[in-house]
mmCIF file of C-alpha atoms in Angstrom:
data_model
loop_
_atom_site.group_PDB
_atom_site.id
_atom_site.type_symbol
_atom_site.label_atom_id
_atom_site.label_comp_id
_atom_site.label_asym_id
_atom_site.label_seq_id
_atom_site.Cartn_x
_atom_site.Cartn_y
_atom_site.Cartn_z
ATOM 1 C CA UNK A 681 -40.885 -23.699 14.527
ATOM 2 C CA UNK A 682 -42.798 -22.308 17.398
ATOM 3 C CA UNK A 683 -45.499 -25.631 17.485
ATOM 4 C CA UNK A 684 -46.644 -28.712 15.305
ATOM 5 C CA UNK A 685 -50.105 -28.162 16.652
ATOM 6 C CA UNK A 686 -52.929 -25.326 15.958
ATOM 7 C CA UNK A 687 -54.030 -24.048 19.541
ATOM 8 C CA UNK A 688 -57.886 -25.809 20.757
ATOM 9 C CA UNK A 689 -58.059 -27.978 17.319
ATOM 10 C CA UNK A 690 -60.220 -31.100 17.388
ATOM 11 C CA UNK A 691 -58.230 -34.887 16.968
ATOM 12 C CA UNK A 692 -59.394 -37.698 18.314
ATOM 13 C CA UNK A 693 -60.716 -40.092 16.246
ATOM 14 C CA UNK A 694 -60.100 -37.240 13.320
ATOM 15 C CA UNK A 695 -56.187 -37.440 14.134
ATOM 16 C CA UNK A 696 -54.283 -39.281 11.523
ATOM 17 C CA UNK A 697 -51.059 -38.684 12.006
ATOM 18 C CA UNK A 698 -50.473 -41.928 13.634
ATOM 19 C CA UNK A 699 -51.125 -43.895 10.580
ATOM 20 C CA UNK A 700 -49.500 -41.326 8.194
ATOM 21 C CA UNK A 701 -46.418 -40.788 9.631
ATOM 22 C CA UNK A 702 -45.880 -38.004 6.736
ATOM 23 C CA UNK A 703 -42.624 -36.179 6.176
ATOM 24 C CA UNK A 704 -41.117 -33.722 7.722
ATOM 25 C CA UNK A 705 -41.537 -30.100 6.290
ATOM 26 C CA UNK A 706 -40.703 -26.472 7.050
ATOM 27 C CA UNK A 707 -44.182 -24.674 6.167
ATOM 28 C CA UNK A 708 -44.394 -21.406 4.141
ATOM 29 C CA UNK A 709 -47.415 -22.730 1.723
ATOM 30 C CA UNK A 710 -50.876 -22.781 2.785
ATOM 31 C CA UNK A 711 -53.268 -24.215 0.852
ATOM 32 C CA UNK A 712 -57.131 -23.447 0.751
ATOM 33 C CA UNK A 713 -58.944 -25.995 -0.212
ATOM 34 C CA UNK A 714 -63.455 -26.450 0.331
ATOM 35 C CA UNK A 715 -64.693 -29.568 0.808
ATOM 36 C CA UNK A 716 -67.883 -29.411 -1.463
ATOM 37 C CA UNK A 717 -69.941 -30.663 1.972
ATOM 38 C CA UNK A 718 -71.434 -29.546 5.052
ATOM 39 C CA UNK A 719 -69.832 -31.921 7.373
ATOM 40 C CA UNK A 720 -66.510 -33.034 8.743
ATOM 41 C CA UNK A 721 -65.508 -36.523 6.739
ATOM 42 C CA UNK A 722 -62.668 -38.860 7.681
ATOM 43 C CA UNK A 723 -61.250 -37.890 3.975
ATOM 44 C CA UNK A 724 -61.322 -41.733 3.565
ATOM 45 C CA UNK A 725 -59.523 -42.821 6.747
ATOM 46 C CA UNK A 726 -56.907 -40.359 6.063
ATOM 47 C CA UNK A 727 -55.649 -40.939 3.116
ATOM 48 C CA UNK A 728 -56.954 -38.083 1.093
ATOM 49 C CA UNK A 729 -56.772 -35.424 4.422
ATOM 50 C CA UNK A 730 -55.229 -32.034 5.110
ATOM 51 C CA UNK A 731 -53.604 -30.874 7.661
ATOM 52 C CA UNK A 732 -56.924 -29.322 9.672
ATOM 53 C CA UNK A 733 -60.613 -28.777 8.201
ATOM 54 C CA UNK A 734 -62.248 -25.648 9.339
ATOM 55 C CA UNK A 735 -65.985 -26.066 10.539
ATOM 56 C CA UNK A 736 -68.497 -22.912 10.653
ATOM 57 C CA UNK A 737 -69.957 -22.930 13.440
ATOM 58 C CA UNK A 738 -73.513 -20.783 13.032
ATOM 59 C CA UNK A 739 -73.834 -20.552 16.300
ATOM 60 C CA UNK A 740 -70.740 -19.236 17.468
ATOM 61 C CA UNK A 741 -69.694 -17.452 14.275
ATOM 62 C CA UNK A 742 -66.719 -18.989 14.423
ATOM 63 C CA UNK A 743 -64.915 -21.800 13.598
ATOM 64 C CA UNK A 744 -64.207 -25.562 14.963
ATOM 65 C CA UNK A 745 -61.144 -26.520 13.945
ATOM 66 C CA UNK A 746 -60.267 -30.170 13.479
ATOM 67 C CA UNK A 747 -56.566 -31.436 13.254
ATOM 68 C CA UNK A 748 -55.611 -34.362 11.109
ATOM 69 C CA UNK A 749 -51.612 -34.421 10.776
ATOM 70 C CA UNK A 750 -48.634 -32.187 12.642
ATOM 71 C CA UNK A 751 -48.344 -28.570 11.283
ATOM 72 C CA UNK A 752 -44.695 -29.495 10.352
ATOM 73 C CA UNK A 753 -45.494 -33.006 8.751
ATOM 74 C CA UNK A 754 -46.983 -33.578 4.973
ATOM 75 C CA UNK A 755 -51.131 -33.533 4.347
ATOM 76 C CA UNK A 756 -52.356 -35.557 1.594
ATOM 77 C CA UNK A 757 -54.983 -33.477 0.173
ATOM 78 C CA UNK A 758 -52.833 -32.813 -2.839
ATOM 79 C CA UNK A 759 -52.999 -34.711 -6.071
ATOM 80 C CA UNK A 760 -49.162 -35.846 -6.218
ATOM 81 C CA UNK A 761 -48.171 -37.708 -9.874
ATOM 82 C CA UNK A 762 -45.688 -39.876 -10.098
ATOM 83 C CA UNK A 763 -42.425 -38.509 -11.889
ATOM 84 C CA UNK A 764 -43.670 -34.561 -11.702
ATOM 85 C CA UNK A 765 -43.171 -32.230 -9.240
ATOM 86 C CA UNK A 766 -43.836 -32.676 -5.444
ATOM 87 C CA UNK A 767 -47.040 -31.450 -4.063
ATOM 88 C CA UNK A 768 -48.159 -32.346 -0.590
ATOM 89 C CA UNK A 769 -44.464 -32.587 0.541
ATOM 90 C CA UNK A 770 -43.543 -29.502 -0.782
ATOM 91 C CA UNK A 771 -43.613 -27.407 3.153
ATOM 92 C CA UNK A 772 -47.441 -27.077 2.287
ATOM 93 C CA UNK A 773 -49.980 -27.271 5.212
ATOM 94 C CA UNK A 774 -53.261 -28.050 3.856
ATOM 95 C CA UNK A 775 -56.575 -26.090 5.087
ATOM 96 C CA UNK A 776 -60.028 -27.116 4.225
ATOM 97 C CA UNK A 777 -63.036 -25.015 4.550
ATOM 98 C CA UNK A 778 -65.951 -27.211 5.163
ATOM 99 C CA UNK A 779 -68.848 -25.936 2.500
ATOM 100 C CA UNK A 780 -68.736 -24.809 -0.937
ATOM 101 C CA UNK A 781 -67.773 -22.954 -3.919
ATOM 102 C CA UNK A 782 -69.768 -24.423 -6.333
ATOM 103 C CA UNK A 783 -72.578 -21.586 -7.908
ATOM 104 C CA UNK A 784 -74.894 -24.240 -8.147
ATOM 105 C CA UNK A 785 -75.407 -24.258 -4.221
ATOM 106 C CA UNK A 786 -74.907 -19.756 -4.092
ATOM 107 C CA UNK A 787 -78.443 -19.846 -2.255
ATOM 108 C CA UNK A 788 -80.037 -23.343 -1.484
ATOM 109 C CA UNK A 789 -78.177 -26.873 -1.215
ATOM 110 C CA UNK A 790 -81.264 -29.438 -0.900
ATOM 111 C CA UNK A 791 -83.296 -28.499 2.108
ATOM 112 C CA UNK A 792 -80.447 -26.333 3.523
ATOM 113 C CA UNK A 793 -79.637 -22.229 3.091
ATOM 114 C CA UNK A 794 -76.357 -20.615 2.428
ATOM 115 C CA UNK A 795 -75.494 -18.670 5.246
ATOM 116 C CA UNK A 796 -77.277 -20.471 7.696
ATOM 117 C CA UNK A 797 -76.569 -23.897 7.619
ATOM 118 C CA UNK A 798 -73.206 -24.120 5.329
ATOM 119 C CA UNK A 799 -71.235 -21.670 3.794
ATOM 120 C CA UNK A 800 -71.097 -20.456 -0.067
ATOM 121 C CA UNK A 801 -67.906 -19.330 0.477
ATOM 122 C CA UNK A 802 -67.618 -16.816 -2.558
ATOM 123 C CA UNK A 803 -70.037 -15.023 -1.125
ATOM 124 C CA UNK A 804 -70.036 -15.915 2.677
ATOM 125 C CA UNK A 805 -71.100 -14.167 6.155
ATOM 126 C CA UNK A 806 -68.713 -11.697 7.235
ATOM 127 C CA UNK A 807 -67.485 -13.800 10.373
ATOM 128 C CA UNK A 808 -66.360 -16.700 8.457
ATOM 129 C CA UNK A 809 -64.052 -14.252 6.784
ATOM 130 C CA UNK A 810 -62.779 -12.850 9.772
ATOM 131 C CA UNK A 811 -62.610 -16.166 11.275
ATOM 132 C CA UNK A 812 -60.365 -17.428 8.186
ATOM 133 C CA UNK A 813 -58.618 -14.186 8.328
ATOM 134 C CA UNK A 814 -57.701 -14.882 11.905
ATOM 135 C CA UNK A 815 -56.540 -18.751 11.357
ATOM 136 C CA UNK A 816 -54.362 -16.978 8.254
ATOM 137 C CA UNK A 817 -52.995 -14.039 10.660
ATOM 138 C CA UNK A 818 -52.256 -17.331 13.361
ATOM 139 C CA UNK A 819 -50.408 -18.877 10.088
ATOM 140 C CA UNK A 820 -47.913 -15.878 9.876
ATOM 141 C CA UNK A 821 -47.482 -15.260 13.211
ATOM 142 C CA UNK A 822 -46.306 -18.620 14.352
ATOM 143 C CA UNK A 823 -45.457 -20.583 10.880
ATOM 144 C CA UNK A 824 -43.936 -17.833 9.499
ATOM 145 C CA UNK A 825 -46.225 -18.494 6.518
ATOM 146 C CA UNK A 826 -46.135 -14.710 4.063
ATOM 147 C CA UNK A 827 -49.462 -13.167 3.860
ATOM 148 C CA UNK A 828 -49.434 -12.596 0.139
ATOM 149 C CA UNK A 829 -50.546 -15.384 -2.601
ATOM 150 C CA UNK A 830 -52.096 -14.866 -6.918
ATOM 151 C CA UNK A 831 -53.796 -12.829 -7.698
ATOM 152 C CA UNK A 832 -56.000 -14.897 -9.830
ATOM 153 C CA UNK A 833 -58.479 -16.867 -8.129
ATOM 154 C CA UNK A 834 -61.350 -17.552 -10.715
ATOM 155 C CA UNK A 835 -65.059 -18.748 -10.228
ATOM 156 C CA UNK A 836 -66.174 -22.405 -10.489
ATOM 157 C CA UNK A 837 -66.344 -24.157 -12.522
ATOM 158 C CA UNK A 838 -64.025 -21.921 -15.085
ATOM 159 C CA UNK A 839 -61.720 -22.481 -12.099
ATOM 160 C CA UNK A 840 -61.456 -26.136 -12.970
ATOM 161 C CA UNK A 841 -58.274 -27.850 -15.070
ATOM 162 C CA UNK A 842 -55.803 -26.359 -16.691
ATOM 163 C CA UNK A 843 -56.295 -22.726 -16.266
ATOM 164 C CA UNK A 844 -54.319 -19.873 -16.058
ATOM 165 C CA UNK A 845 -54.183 -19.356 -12.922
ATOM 166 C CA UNK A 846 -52.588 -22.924 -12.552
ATOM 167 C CA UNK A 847 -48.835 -22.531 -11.629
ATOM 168 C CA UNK A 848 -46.386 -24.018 -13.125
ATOM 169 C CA UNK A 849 -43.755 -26.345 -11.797
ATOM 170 C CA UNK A 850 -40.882 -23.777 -11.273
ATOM 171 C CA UNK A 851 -43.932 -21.482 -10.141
ATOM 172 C CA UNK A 852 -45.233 -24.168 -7.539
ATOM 173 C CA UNK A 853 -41.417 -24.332 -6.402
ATOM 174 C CA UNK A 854 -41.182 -20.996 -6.076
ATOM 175 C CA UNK A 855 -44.126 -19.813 -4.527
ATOM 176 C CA UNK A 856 -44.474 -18.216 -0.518
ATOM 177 C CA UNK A 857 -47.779 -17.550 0.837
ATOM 178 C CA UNK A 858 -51.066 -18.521 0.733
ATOM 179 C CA UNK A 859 -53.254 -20.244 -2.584
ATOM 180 C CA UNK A 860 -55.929 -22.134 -3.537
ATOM 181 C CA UNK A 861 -56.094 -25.817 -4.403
ATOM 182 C CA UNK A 862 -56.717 -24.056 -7.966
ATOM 183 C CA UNK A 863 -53.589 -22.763 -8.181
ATOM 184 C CA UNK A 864 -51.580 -26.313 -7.550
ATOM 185 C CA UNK A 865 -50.099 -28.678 -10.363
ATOM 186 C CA UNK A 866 -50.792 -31.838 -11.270
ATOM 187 C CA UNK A 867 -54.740 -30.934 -9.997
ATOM 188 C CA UNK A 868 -57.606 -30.165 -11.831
ATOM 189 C CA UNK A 869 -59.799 -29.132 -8.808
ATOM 190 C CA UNK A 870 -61.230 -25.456 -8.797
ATOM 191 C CA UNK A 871 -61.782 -24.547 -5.452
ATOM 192 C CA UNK A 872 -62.033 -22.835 -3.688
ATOM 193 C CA UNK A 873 -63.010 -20.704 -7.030
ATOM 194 C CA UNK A 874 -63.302 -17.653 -6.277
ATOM 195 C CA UNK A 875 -63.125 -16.439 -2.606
ATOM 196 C CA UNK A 876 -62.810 -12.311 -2.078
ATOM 197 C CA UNK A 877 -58.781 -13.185 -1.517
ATOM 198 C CA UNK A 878 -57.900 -9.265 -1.339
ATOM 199 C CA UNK A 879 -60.622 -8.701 1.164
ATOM 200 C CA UNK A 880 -59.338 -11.666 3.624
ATOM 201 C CA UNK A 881 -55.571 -10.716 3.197
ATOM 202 C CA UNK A 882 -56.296 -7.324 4.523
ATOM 203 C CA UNK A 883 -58.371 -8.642 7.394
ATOM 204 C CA UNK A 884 -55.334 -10.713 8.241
ATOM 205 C CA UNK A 885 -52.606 -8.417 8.303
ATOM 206 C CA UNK A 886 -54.975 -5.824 10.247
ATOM 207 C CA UNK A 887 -55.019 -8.467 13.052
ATOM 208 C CA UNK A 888 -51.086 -9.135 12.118
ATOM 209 C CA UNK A 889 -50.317 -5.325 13.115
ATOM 210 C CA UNK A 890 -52.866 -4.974 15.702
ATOM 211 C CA UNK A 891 -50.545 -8.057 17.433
ATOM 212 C CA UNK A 892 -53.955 -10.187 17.658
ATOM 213 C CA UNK A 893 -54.550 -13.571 16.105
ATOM 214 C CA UNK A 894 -57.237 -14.497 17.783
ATOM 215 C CA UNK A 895 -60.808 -12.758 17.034
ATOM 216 C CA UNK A 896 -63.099 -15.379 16.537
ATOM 217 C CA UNK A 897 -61.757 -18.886 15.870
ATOM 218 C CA UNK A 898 -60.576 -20.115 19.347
ATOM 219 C CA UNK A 899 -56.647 -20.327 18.088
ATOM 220 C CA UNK A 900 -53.391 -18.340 18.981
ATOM 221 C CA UNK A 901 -51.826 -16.190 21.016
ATOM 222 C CA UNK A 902 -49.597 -13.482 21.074
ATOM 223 C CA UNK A 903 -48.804 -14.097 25.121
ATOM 224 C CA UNK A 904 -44.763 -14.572 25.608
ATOM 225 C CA UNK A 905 -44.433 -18.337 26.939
ATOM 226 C CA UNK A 906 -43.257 -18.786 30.546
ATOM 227 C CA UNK A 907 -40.044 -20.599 31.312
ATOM 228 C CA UNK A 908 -39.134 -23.665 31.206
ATOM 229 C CA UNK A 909 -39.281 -25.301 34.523
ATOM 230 C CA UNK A 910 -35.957 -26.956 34.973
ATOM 231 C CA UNK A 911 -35.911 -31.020 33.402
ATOM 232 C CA UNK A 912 -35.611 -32.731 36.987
ATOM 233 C CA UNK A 913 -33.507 -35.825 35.277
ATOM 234 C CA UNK A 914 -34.480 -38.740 33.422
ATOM 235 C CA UNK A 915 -34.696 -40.890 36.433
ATOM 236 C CA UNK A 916 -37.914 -39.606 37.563
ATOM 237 C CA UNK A 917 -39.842 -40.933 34.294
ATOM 238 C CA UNK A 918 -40.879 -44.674 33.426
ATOM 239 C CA UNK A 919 -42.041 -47.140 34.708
ATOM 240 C CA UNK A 920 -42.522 -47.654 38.439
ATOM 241 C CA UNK A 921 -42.187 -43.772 38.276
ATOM 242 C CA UNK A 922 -44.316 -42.146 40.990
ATOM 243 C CA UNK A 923 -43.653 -38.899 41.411
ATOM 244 C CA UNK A 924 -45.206 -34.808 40.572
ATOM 245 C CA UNK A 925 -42.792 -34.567 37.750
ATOM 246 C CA UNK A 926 -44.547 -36.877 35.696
ATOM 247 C CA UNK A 927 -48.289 -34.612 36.577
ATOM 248 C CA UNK A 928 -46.407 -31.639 35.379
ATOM 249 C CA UNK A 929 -44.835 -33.670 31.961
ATOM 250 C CA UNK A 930 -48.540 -34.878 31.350
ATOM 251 C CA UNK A 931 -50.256 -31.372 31.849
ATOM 252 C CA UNK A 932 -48.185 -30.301 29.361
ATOM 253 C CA UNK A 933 -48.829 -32.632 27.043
ATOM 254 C CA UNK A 934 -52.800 -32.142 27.460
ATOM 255 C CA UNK A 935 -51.949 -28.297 26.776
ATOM 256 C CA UNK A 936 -49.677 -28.498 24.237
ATOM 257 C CA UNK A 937 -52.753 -31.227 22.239
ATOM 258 C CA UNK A 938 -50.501 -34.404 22.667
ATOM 259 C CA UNK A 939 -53.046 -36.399 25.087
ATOM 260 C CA UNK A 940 -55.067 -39.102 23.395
ATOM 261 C CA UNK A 941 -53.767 -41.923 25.217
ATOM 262 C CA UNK A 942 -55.215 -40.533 28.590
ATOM 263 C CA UNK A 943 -58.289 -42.192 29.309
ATOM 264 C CA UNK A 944 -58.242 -39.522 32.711
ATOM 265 C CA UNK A 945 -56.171 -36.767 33.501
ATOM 266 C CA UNK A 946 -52.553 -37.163 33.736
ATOM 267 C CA UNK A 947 -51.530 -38.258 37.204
ATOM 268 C CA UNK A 948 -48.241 -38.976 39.402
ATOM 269 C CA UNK A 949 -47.981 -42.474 38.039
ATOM 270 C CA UNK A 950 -46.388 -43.405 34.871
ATOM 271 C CA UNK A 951 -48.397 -44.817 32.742
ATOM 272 C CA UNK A 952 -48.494 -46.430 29.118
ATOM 273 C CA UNK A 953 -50.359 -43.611 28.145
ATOM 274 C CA UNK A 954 -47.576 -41.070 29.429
ATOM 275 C CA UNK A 955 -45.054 -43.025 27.171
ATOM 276 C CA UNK A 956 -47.444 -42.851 24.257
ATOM 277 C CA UNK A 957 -47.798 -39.738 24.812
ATOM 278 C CA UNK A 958 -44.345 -38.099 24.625
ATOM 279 C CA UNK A 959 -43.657 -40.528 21.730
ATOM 280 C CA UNK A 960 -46.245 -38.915 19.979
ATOM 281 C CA UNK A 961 -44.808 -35.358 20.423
ATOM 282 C CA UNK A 962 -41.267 -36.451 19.875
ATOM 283 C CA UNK A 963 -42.438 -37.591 16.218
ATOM 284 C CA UNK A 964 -43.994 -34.381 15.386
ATOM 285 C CA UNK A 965 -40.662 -32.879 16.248
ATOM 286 C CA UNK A 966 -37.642 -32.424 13.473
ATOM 287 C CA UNK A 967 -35.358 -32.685 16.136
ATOM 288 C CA UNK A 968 -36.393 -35.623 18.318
ATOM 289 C CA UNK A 969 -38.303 -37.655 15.683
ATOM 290 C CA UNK A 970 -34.950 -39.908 15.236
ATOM 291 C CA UNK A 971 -35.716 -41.135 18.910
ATOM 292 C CA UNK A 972 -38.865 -41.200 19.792
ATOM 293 C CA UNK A 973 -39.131 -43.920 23.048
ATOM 294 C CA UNK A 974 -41.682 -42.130 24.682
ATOM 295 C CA UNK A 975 -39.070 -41.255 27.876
ATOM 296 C CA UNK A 976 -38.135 -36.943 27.936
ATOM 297 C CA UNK A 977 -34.734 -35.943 27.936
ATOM 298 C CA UNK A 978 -33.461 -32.789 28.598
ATOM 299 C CA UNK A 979 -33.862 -31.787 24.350
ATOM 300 C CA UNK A 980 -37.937 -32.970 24.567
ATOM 301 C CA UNK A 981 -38.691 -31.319 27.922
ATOM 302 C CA UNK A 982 -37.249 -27.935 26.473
ATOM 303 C CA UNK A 983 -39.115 -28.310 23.760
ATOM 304 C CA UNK A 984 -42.326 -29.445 25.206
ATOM 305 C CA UNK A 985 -42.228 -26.640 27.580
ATOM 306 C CA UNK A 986 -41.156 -23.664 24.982
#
């Protein structure tokens, strides 16, 4: 897996993948899901959130993406029964697209106007297509996730329950690509009804074969990543540790999204927040989350640096 984290998303506060530790998963599902609101929610603390929400930002015509758990670690967005078949956990990362697909809001919502202050996303500007269609094209080109998904993706409400388009459990099992929260078991929820699915698909793999992923939302790269610098040994990080190493180790960390225990920029001293830091990036990792002190070995600096 090429990263845990989507490039320039949003955590902070909105990160929860501290509290849900989540399991471990090798993605090639992603979900759709719309939020029914116009706002970024904490999806109540976390407990009910995906893996990133997708803002529209009017002004940009683009999108703000915020990241709630590792790209490689189980959402929670999913209804999962008891004694069925396994939803969230099933290698599924979990997108939702802040607005709505309800009819009832096509035009007007209140005092606000589709297209201008939220998105109807049925029947949405042409940039937040291409700016899903880009976060999609990221998907496949460094998740691996297939661009291909139903073909069924009816309107709201008819969209809600126990529909045809619902999969089954060997069908949920089964499936590669890309659906809608529609299409999941064990849920009833219809969205996000019916978005022009054909329409974004093809704007994804254009930007798949063009070798872009990154038209309008602010994620992805095609760029080859430089070398590793060499791991200088473990006895230059810790504490009483002063040294350039641990500036290079932290920069790294900022860039790669693991730095919300810096209060300031990462520095020559070794900090708390350094430790913190690393731990947090070891537990997004399959192959270091079995140890994850917060002190890089050889394995995590490869890693951090690939």
């Amino acid at each position: 897996m090429a990263t845990t984290l989507y490039p320039g998303a949003i955590r902070g506060t909105h990160w929860y993948g501290d509290t849900y530790e989540g399991d471990l998963m090798d993605p090639n599902v992603l979900a759709l899901h719309t939020t029914e609101g116009t706002g970024i929610v904490s999806y109540r603390n976390g407990a009910d959130a995906p893996n990133l929400t997708a803002k529209p930002n009017f002004k940009k015509k683009a999108f703000d993406v915020y990241q709630h758990f590792a790209l490689n670690r189980s959402a929670r967005a999913l209804v999962n029964k008891a004694g069925g078949v396994e939803t969230n956990t099933l290698n599924v990362i979990q997108l939702e697209l802040i607005g709505t697909c309800d009819p009832a809001h096509k035009k007007t919502w209140g005092k606000l106007k589709a297209g201008v202050d939220y998105v109807y996303w049925p029947d949405a500007p042409e940039w937040a297509y291409d700016a899903l269609a880009d976060l999609i094209a990221w998907m496949h080109t460094h998740m691996g996730i297939p661009l291909s998904g139903p073909k069924e993706w009816p309107a709201y409400p008819s969209s809600y329950g126990a529909t045809s388009a619902r999969m089954s459990f060997a069908e949920w099992n089964a499936f590669r690509g890309i659906c809608g929260h529609l299409h999941a078991p064990e849920n009833s929820h219809g969205d996000p009804g019916n978005i022009p699915f054909t329409k974004i698909l093809a704007k994804a793999k254009a930007l798949v074969n063009k070798g872009s992923t990154k038209p309008s939302t602010g994620g992805g790269s095609t760029a080859k990543p430089k070398p590793a610098p060499p791991f200088p040994g473990t006895q230059y990080f810790g504490p009483g540790k002063n040294n350039a190493h641990i500036t290079t180790l932290g920069k790294q960390l900022v860039k790669k999204g693991f730095d919300d225990h810096y209060t300031s920029g990462p520095g020559p001293k070794w900090s708390e927040a350094d430790r913190k830091n690393v731990a947090a990036f070891q537990r997004s990792r399959k192959e270091l989350a079995g140890d994850p002190d917060g002190l890089p070995g050889p394995l995590t600096w490869k890693i951090l640096f690939s």
